[in-house]
Structure formats: structure tokens, C-alpha cells
């Protein structure tokens, strides 16, 4: 982000030939400003990297989404599955009618204590904040396609919401994110599954 802003400053001086490449840059520019820098700023974004998507608006929208999400059916299923496992391994302690009794208690507790605190769809929470900041310049998005790594140029507003994923933090890191992406790309291009960056002569 800082390099992009510095690049914009230097670009105003004809003495400098400016080209900026950033990895996982945060959203620091409006859509219009971001598009105006495409000829000299490139932002590389790895898969679900959370940083290029993280602004006050996207965090607020994510919180509303999480508060509206009804996780209780999955929690109920997990509790029932756990009870069935206990019944399988220690049937002398718990019987079918015990499982049913416990699940009735769980259902009552969820209705009384959990559901009232959850936001309901259809109320004012359905309104989401408009994203106003985006990653700078031309955005190149590398992503896992199920087989390997693919990449494409995408508009900056492609990153207008947080992509909730188990890799959203790791994708921003060098060792677990960008290094792995480029290692996979190099192996694919070289057709060598054993290629390592250590193989490149210094």
C-alpha cells in the first residue's frame, strides 16, 4: 500500500519512470483512483488473501453476515452425533431415550437463549455498506482451481467483500501463501513436480 502511494507521488514528477508491483496490497484507493493507476501499478493477490479485501465496510458487512448466520442446526447435529458415539462405545451408560431427552433440553435451550440473540433476515441488517476502497492498479488474482493454480486480471472491485476461507490469513503470508502459489506455478510451467526455488542458480 505504501509503495503504491509513493509510486503515485513519484509519477507526478517527469524525472522518474515509475513501475510498482505489490503483493497483497490493502485497499487504499477509490475505484476511480485505482483504475487510473493501472498503467504503472500492479497488485498481485493470492487466492483468498484477506488483506486486499479488508476495509471498514467489508469488515462491517462480514460481521452482519456472521450475526445472521443460523449455525444452530449444525450445532444440534454435532451434539446428537457426539451422543450417538457415546452410546455406541458405552451403551451401558446411555440409551436411545437418553439421547432424545438430552436433545429436547438442547432444543429448548437454543430457542430460549440462542435464537433471540441472532439477527433475523428481512430486517434493517439486510442493508450492507458500500465498499469504497480497493487494491491499487491492475489486479492479478492467482487462485486454486481444484487442480493447480490459475490466474487472471480482474477489476479492482472484484475484491469488494471478504472471502471467508480457512486459508484467508495464510494466503497473505509469504511462506504459506505467495511462495506456495509461485512454487506451484513454476512446477506447472517447468513440468517438474520436484522443482524447488533452491534449484535456481544464484
Short mmCIF file of C-alpha atoms in Angstrom, two decimals:
data_model
loop_
_atom_site.label_atom_id
_atom_site.label_comp_id
_atom_site.label_asym_id
_atom_site.label_seq_id
_atom_site.Cartn_x
_atom_site.Cartn_y
_atom_site.Cartn_z
CA UNK A 1 0.00 0.00 0.00
CA UNK A 2 2.75 2.46 0.95
CA UNK A 3 4.67 1.63 -2.24
CA UNK A 4 1.56 2.32 -4.33
CA UNK A 5 1.02 5.70 -2.70
CA UNK A 6 4.73 6.55 -3.11
CA UNK A 7 4.50 5.48 -6.75
CA UNK A 8 1.59 7.85 -7.30
CA UNK A 9 3.64 10.70 -5.82
CA UNK A 10 6.71 9.92 -7.94
CA UNK A 11 4.56 9.56 -11.07
CA UNK A 12 3.77 13.28 -10.85
CA UNK A 13 7.46 14.08 -11.41
CA UNK A 14 8.64 13.53 -15.00
CA UNK A 15 12.18 12.75 -13.80
CA UNK A 16 11.01 9.33 -12.57
CA UNK A 17 9.99 6.28 -14.56
CA UNK A 18 7.61 4.58 -12.13
CA UNK A 19 6.54 0.95 -12.00
CA UNK A 20 5.14 -0.58 -8.80
CA UNK A 21 4.38 -4.24 -8.10
CA UNK A 22 2.76 -5.09 -4.79
CA UNK A 23 1.75 -8.39 -3.22
CA UNK A 24 -1.44 -8.49 -1.15
CA UNK A 25 -1.75 -4.69 -1.00
CA UNK A 26 -4.51 -3.39 1.27
CA UNK A 27 -7.42 -1.40 -0.21
CA UNK A 28 -6.13 2.17 -0.19
CA UNK A 29 -7.73 3.81 -3.24
CA UNK A 30 -11.19 4.56 -4.55
CA UNK A 31 -12.27 2.59 -7.61
CA UNK A 32 -11.64 5.58 -9.88
CA UNK A 33 -8.15 6.25 -8.48
CA UNK A 34 -7.27 2.58 -8.61
CA UNK A 35 -8.24 2.33 -12.27
CA UNK A 36 -6.27 5.49 -13.08
CA UNK A 37 -3.04 3.82 -11.87
CA UNK A 38 -3.37 0.61 -13.92
CA UNK A 39 -0.58 1.55 -16.34
CA UNK A 40 2.12 1.65 -13.65
CA UNK A 41 0.83 -0.22 -10.54
CA UNK A 42 0.19 -3.96 -10.43
CA UNK A 43 -1.23 -5.68 -7.36
CA UNK A 44 -0.79 -9.45 -7.12
CA UNK A 45 -3.42 -11.12 -4.92
CA UNK A 46 -3.19 -14.71 -3.76
CA UNK A 47 -6.47 -16.64 -3.67
CA UNK A 48 -8.48 -15.74 -0.53
CA UNK A 49 -5.90 -13.28 0.88
CA UNK A 50 -7.92 -11.25 3.37
CA UNK A 51 -5.81 -8.06 3.38
CA UNK A 52 -6.73 -6.72 -0.10
CA UNK A 53 -10.39 -7.23 0.82
CA UNK A 54 -10.22 -5.72 4.31
CA UNK A 55 -11.75 -2.28 4.76
CA UNK A 56 -14.10 -0.86 7.40
CA UNK A 57 -17.07 -1.57 5.12
CA UNK A 58 -16.16 -5.16 4.28
CA UNK A 59 -15.44 -5.96 7.94
CA UNK A 60 -18.80 -4.47 8.94
CA UNK A 61 -20.60 -6.46 6.25
CA UNK A 62 -18.82 -9.66 7.32
CA UNK A 63 -19.90 -9.11 10.93
CA UNK A 64 -23.53 -8.68 9.82
CA UNK A 65 -23.30 -11.86 7.73
CA UNK A 66 -21.91 -13.80 10.68
CA UNK A 67 -24.55 -12.45 13.06
CA UNK A 68 -27.31 -13.52 10.67
CA UNK A 69 -25.92 -16.98 10.00
CA UNK A 70 -28.01 -19.66 11.71
CA UNK A 71 -25.43 -22.16 12.93
CA UNK A 72 -27.82 -23.92 15.33
CA UNK A 73 -28.87 -26.84 13.04
CA UNK A 74 -25.21 -27.82 12.58
CA UNK A 75 -24.52 -27.47 16.31
CA UNK A 76 -27.56 -29.64 17.05
CA UNK A 77 -26.32 -32.26 14.60
CA UNK A 78 -22.85 -32.26 16.21
CA UNK A 79 -24.31 -32.73 19.70
CA UNK A 80 -26.53 -35.57 18.53
CA UNK A 81 -23.63 -37.24 16.69
CA UNK A 82 -21.49 -37.00 19.84
CA UNK A 83 -24.23 -38.60 21.92
CA UNK A 84 -24.64 -41.41 19.38
CA UNK A 85 -20.88 -42.06 19.52
CA UNK A 86 -21.01 -42.27 23.32
CA UNK A 87 -23.96 -44.64 23.02
CA UNK A 88 -22.03 -46.84 20.56
CA UNK A 89 -18.92 -47.11 22.71
CA UNK A 90 -20.56 -47.08 26.14
CA UNK A 91 -24.10 -48.34 25.57
CA UNK A 92 -24.42 -49.25 29.22
CA UNK A 93 -24.32 -45.52 30.13
CA UNK A 94 -26.67 -44.05 27.57
CA UNK A 95 -29.73 -45.38 25.73
CA UNK A 96 -31.90 -44.08 22.87
CA UNK A 97 -34.37 -42.45 25.24
CA UNK A 98 -31.46 -40.65 26.97
CA UNK A 99 -30.35 -39.20 23.63
CA UNK A 100 -33.88 -37.99 22.92
CA UNK A 101 -34.16 -36.41 26.38
CA UNK A 102 -30.86 -34.56 26.01
CA UNK A 103 -31.80 -33.31 22.52
CA UNK A 104 -35.11 -31.94 23.88
CA UNK A 105 -33.14 -29.99 26.51
CA UNK A 106 -30.76 -28.72 23.80
CA UNK A 107 -33.67 -27.61 21.58
CA UNK A 108 -35.32 -25.72 24.44
CA UNK A 109 -32.04 -24.02 25.40
CA UNK A 110 -31.40 -22.96 21.79
CA UNK A 111 -34.90 -21.49 21.43
CA UNK A 112 -34.72 -19.68 24.78
CA UNK A 113 -31.13 -18.43 24.92
CA UNK A 114 -29.55 -18.53 21.44
CA UNK A 115 -32.20 -17.70 18.83
CA UNK A 116 -33.35 -14.41 20.45
CA UNK A 117 -29.79 -13.04 20.13
CA UNK A 118 -29.47 -13.82 16.43
CA UNK A 119 -30.28 -11.23 13.79
CA UNK A 120 -33.26 -12.11 11.65
CA UNK A 121 -33.17 -11.86 7.87
CA UNK A 122 -35.57 -9.31 6.48
CA UNK A 123 -34.81 -6.55 8.97
CA UNK A 124 -32.57 -3.49 8.64
CA UNK A 125 -29.46 -5.69 8.85
CA UNK A 126 -30.09 -6.72 5.24
CA UNK A 127 -28.62 -3.37 4.25
CA UNK A 128 -24.91 -3.62 3.59
CA UNK A 129 -22.29 -0.90 3.44
CA UNK A 130 -20.96 0.07 0.03
CA UNK A 131 -17.27 -0.70 -0.42
CA UNK A 132 -15.31 2.47 -1.20
CA UNK A 133 -11.64 1.37 -1.03
CA UNK A 134 -9.96 -1.13 -3.32
CA UNK A 135 -6.48 -2.54 -4.04
CA UNK A 136 -4.45 -0.24 -6.34
CA UNK A 137 -3.80 -0.58 -10.05
CA UNK A 138 -4.10 -3.67 -12.26
CA UNK A 139 -5.09 -6.62 -10.10
CA UNK A 140 -3.75 -10.07 -10.90
CA UNK A 141 -5.60 -12.77 -8.97
CA UNK A 142 -3.98 -16.19 -8.52
CA UNK A 143 -6.30 -18.86 -7.16
CA UNK A 144 -6.58 -22.59 -6.58
CA UNK A 145 -8.75 -24.07 -9.32
CA UNK A 146 -9.10 -27.55 -7.86
CA UNK A 147 -6.22 -28.98 -9.87
CA UNK A 148 -3.47 -26.40 -9.79
CA UNK A 149 -3.10 -22.60 -9.69
CA UNK A 150 -4.80 -20.33 -12.22
CA UNK A 151 -4.50 -16.59 -12.60
CA UNK A 152 -6.25 -13.75 -14.36
CA UNK A 153 -6.54 -9.99 -14.44
CA UNK A 154 -9.65 -8.90 -12.56
CA UNK A 155 -11.20 -5.48 -11.88
CA UNK A 156 -10.30 -3.98 -8.51
CA UNK A 157 -13.93 -4.18 -7.35
CA UNK A 158 -13.69 -7.98 -7.57
CA UNK A 159 -12.33 -7.65 -4.01
CA UNK A 160 -15.37 -5.89 -2.57
CA UNK A 161 -16.06 -8.45 0.17
CA UNK A 162 -14.09 -10.70 2.49
CA UNK A 163 -13.83 -14.25 1.18
CA UNK A 164 -14.27 -16.37 4.32
CA UNK A 165 -11.95 -19.33 3.91
CA UNK A 166 -9.69 -21.44 6.08
CA UNK A 167 -6.75 -20.07 4.06
CA UNK A 168 -7.71 -16.38 4.17
CA UNK A 169 -4.88 -15.47 6.59
CA UNK A 170 -2.24 -17.90 5.32
CA UNK A 171 -2.80 -16.72 1.75
CA UNK A 172 -1.40 -13.32 2.76
CA UNK A 173 1.82 -14.77 4.21
CA UNK A 174 4.97 -15.22 2.15
CA UNK A 175 5.84 -18.77 3.22
CA UNK A 176 2.33 -20.25 3.29
CA UNK A 177 0.72 -18.07 0.64
CA UNK A 178 2.62 -16.35 -2.15
CA UNK A 179 5.67 -18.65 -2.08
CA UNK A 180 3.43 -21.72 -2.41
CA UNK A 181 1.43 -20.16 -5.23
CA UNK A 182 4.52 -19.28 -7.26
CA UNK A 183 6.17 -22.62 -6.49
CA UNK A 184 3.09 -24.40 -7.86
CA UNK A 185 3.11 -22.16 -10.95
CA UNK A 186 6.82 -22.80 -11.58
CA UNK A 187 6.33 -26.56 -11.24
CA UNK A 188 3.45 -26.41 -13.71
CA UNK A 189 5.35 -24.27 -16.25
CA UNK A 190 8.51 -26.39 -15.98
CA UNK A 191 6.51 -29.64 -15.89
CA UNK A 192 8.60 -30.67 -12.89
CA UNK A 193 6.78 -31.66 -9.69
CA UNK A 194 10.08 -31.68 -7.81
CA UNK A 195 11.22 -28.17 -8.72
CA UNK A 196 12.35 -26.03 -5.80
CA UNK A 197 13.37 -22.38 -5.70
CA UNK A 198 16.65 -23.63 -4.22
CA UNK A 199 17.40 -25.14 -7.66
CA UNK A 200 17.72 -21.69 -9.26
CA UNK A 201 21.39 -20.65 -9.58
CA UNK A 202 22.19 -17.57 -7.54
#
